[in-house]
Amino acid sequence: MTPVDTASAGGVAPAAPRLTAAGRRTRDRIVRTAADLMFRKGVAGTSIPEVQQAASVSASQIYHYFGDKSELVRAVIRHQLERTLDGQQPLLDRLDSIEALRAWCAAAAEMQEQRGCTGGCAVGSLASELAESCEAMRGDLVAAFDRWEAPIRDGLRRMQQNGTLTAAADVDRLATAMLAAVQGGLLLTQVRRCTEPFRAATDAAIGYIETFTA
């Protein structure tokens, strides 16, 4: 049994209803509440009645905005990605040097320390639970990681354009390697409750990128 209703499979989210300002606030509250619950308890461990109670809404309100749990989870994936990217700004959009890469990773490590190294990555946690159990959700997660990788790739491309990286540097592969180091580092940081794995993984990835400096 999968943890979500896969009736809307296929990877294409249904069109969102047009909302009033009050309706948007209610919908956003439902998504934030569901995201917090799923981060702590997992998707399978979070029920619609729990979201309803925690968000102080009725069941009819939830099903007005989300046809089923699957739609709500897809909204949570988007929400967690936005929250993750927002938390890494403005450094993530200013990756134009090796020093900028190090500053971005150092800030991410400090954020984990402030959280006591608990929880790991909100997007990565969803991926580990859903990637094998729900093909439709896997498509949403692919899109989420692609969007996260994009500013890293853009930063590496700027480094290539400003002469920091050589023309031989494959910025697509380097961006994937950098994101993989971030994800693996976050997972080990969560398990070991210290940021040394994250720092080691990202330092190694940046060190590899440095081999392509002009």
mmCIF file of C-alpha atoms in Angstrom, residues 48-141:
data_model
loop_
_atom_site.group_PDB
_atom_site.id
_atom_site.type_symbol
_atom_site.label_atom_id
_atom_site.label_comp_id
_atom_site.label_asym_id
_atom_site.label_seq_id
_atom_site.Cartn_x
_atom_site.Cartn_y
_atom_site.Cartn_z
ATOM 1 C CA ILE A 48 -5.924 14.242 6.742
ATOM 2 C CA PRO A 49 -7.808 14.420 10.099
ATOM 3 C CA GLU A 50 -4.516 15.344 11.805
ATOM 4 C CA VAL A 51 -3.928 18.129 9.296
ATOM 5 C CA GLN A 52 -7.513 19.257 9.733
ATOM 6 C CA GLN A 53 -7.174 19.474 13.512
ATOM 7 C CA ALA A 54 -3.757 21.136 13.513
ATOM 8 C CA ALA A 55 -4.758 23.711 10.893
ATOM 9 C CA SER A 56 -8.126 24.378 12.558
ATOM 10 C CA VAL A 57 -10.096 23.760 9.363
ATOM 11 C CA SER A 58 -12.932 21.471 8.396
ATOM 12 C CA ALA A 59 -12.594 18.385 6.216
ATOM 13 C CA SER A 60 -14.688 20.086 3.563
ATOM 14 C CA GLN A 61 -12.203 22.971 3.438
ATOM 15 C CA ILE A 62 -9.288 20.597 2.884
ATOM 16 C CA TYR A 63 -11.097 18.746 0.112
ATOM 17 C CA HIS A 64 -12.180 22.037 -1.430
ATOM 18 C CA TYR A 65 -8.552 22.984 -2.033
ATOM 19 C CA PHE A 66 -7.136 19.484 -2.478
ATOM 20 C CA GLY A 67 -9.047 16.677 -4.155
ATOM 21 C CA ASP A 68 -7.188 14.009 -2.169
ATOM 22 C CA LYS A 69 -4.115 13.456 -0.034
ATOM 23 C CA SER A 70 -2.006 13.074 -3.173
ATOM 24 C CA GLU A 71 -2.741 16.654 -4.211
ATOM 25 C CA LEU A 72 -1.915 17.907 -0.736
ATOM 26 C CA VAL A 73 1.430 16.068 -0.721
ATOM 27 C CA ARG A 74 2.329 17.571 -4.091
ATOM 28 C CA ALA A 75 1.606 21.017 -2.683
ATOM 29 C CA VAL A 76 3.821 20.163 0.302
ATOM 30 C CA ILE A 77 6.691 19.207 -2.022
ATOM 31 C CA ARG A 78 6.463 22.605 -3.718
ATOM 32 C CA HIS A 79 6.186 24.384 -0.383
ATOM 33 C CA GLN A 80 9.205 22.631 1.104
ATOM 34 C CA LEU A 81 11.278 23.411 -1.953
ATOM 35 C CA GLU A 82 10.351 27.102 -1.811
ATOM 36 C CA ARG A 83 11.132 27.237 1.894
ATOM 37 C CA THR A 84 14.475 25.511 1.348
ATOM 38 C CA LEU A 85 15.502 27.831 -1.468
ATOM 39 C CA ASP A 86 14.336 30.927 0.401
ATOM 40 C CA GLY A 87 16.416 29.853 3.397
ATOM 41 C CA GLN A 88 19.558 29.774 1.231
ATOM 42 C CA GLN A 89 19.102 33.234 -0.231
ATOM 43 C CA PRO A 90 20.680 35.521 -1.210
ATOM 44 C CA LEU A 91 23.828 33.377 -1.279
ATOM 45 C CA LEU A 92 22.372 30.754 -3.609
ATOM 46 C CA ASP A 93 21.730 33.322 -6.317
ATOM 47 C CA ARG A 94 25.208 34.862 -5.951
ATOM 48 C CA LEU A 95 27.411 31.872 -6.698
ATOM 49 C CA ASP A 96 30.081 33.428 -8.900
ATOM 50 C CA SER A 97 33.335 32.297 -7.252
ATOM 51 C CA ILE A 98 34.860 29.494 -5.201
ATOM 52 C CA GLU A 99 34.576 31.761 -2.166
ATOM 53 C CA ALA A 100 30.863 32.210 -2.848
ATOM 54 C CA LEU A 101 30.379 28.441 -2.998
ATOM 55 C CA ARG A 102 32.140 28.061 0.340
ATOM 56 C CA ALA A 103 30.056 30.837 1.903
ATOM 57 C CA TRP A 104 26.810 29.215 0.714
ATOM 58 C CA CYS A 105 27.800 25.824 2.142
ATOM 59 C CA ALA A 106 29.029 27.345 5.397
ATOM 60 C CA ALA A 107 25.702 29.151 5.866
ATOM 61 C CA ALA A 108 23.811 25.899 5.229
ATOM 62 C CA ALA A 109 25.959 24.125 7.830
ATOM 63 C CA GLU A 110 25.310 26.875 10.366
ATOM 64 C CA MET A 111 21.565 26.567 9.745
ATOM 65 C CA GLN A 112 21.755 22.854 10.535
ATOM 66 C CA GLU A 113 23.664 23.578 13.730
ATOM 67 C CA GLN A 114 20.972 26.034 14.804
ATOM 68 C CA ARG A 115 18.416 23.221 14.384
ATOM 69 C CA GLY A 116 20.512 20.801 16.398
ATOM 70 C CA CYS A 117 21.220 18.833 13.207
ATOM 71 C CA THR A 118 17.725 17.323 13.363
ATOM 72 C CA GLY A 119 15.290 16.782 10.517
ATOM 73 C CA GLY A 120 17.748 16.652 7.645
ATOM 74 C CA CYS A 121 16.559 18.078 4.342
ATOM 75 C CA ALA A 122 12.823 18.681 4.011
ATOM 76 C CA VAL A 123 12.851 17.860 0.292
ATOM 77 C CA GLY A 124 15.244 14.944 0.695
ATOM 78 C CA SER A 125 13.078 13.426 3.437
ATOM 79 C CA LEU A 126 10.079 13.464 1.121
ATOM 80 C CA ALA A 127 12.161 11.915 -1.645
ATOM 81 C CA SER A 128 13.377 9.050 0.517
ATOM 82 C CA GLU A 129 9.790 8.179 1.426
ATOM 83 C CA LEU A 130 8.045 8.709 -1.900
ATOM 84 C CA ALA A 131 10.496 8.008 -4.733
ATOM 85 C CA GLU A 132 9.912 4.240 -4.716
ATOM 86 C CA SER A 133 6.308 4.165 -3.567
ATOM 87 C CA CYS A 134 4.673 6.696 -5.871
ATOM 88 C CA GLU A 135 5.797 7.290 -9.441
ATOM 89 C CA ALA A 136 3.695 10.442 -9.803
ATOM 90 C CA MET A 137 5.340 11.950 -6.737
ATOM 91 C CA ARG A 138 8.767 10.967 -8.053
ATOM 92 C CA GLY A 139 8.117 13.243 -11.043
ATOM 93 C CA ASP A 140 7.358 16.135 -8.706
ATOM 94 C CA LEU A 141 10.536 15.426 -6.758
#
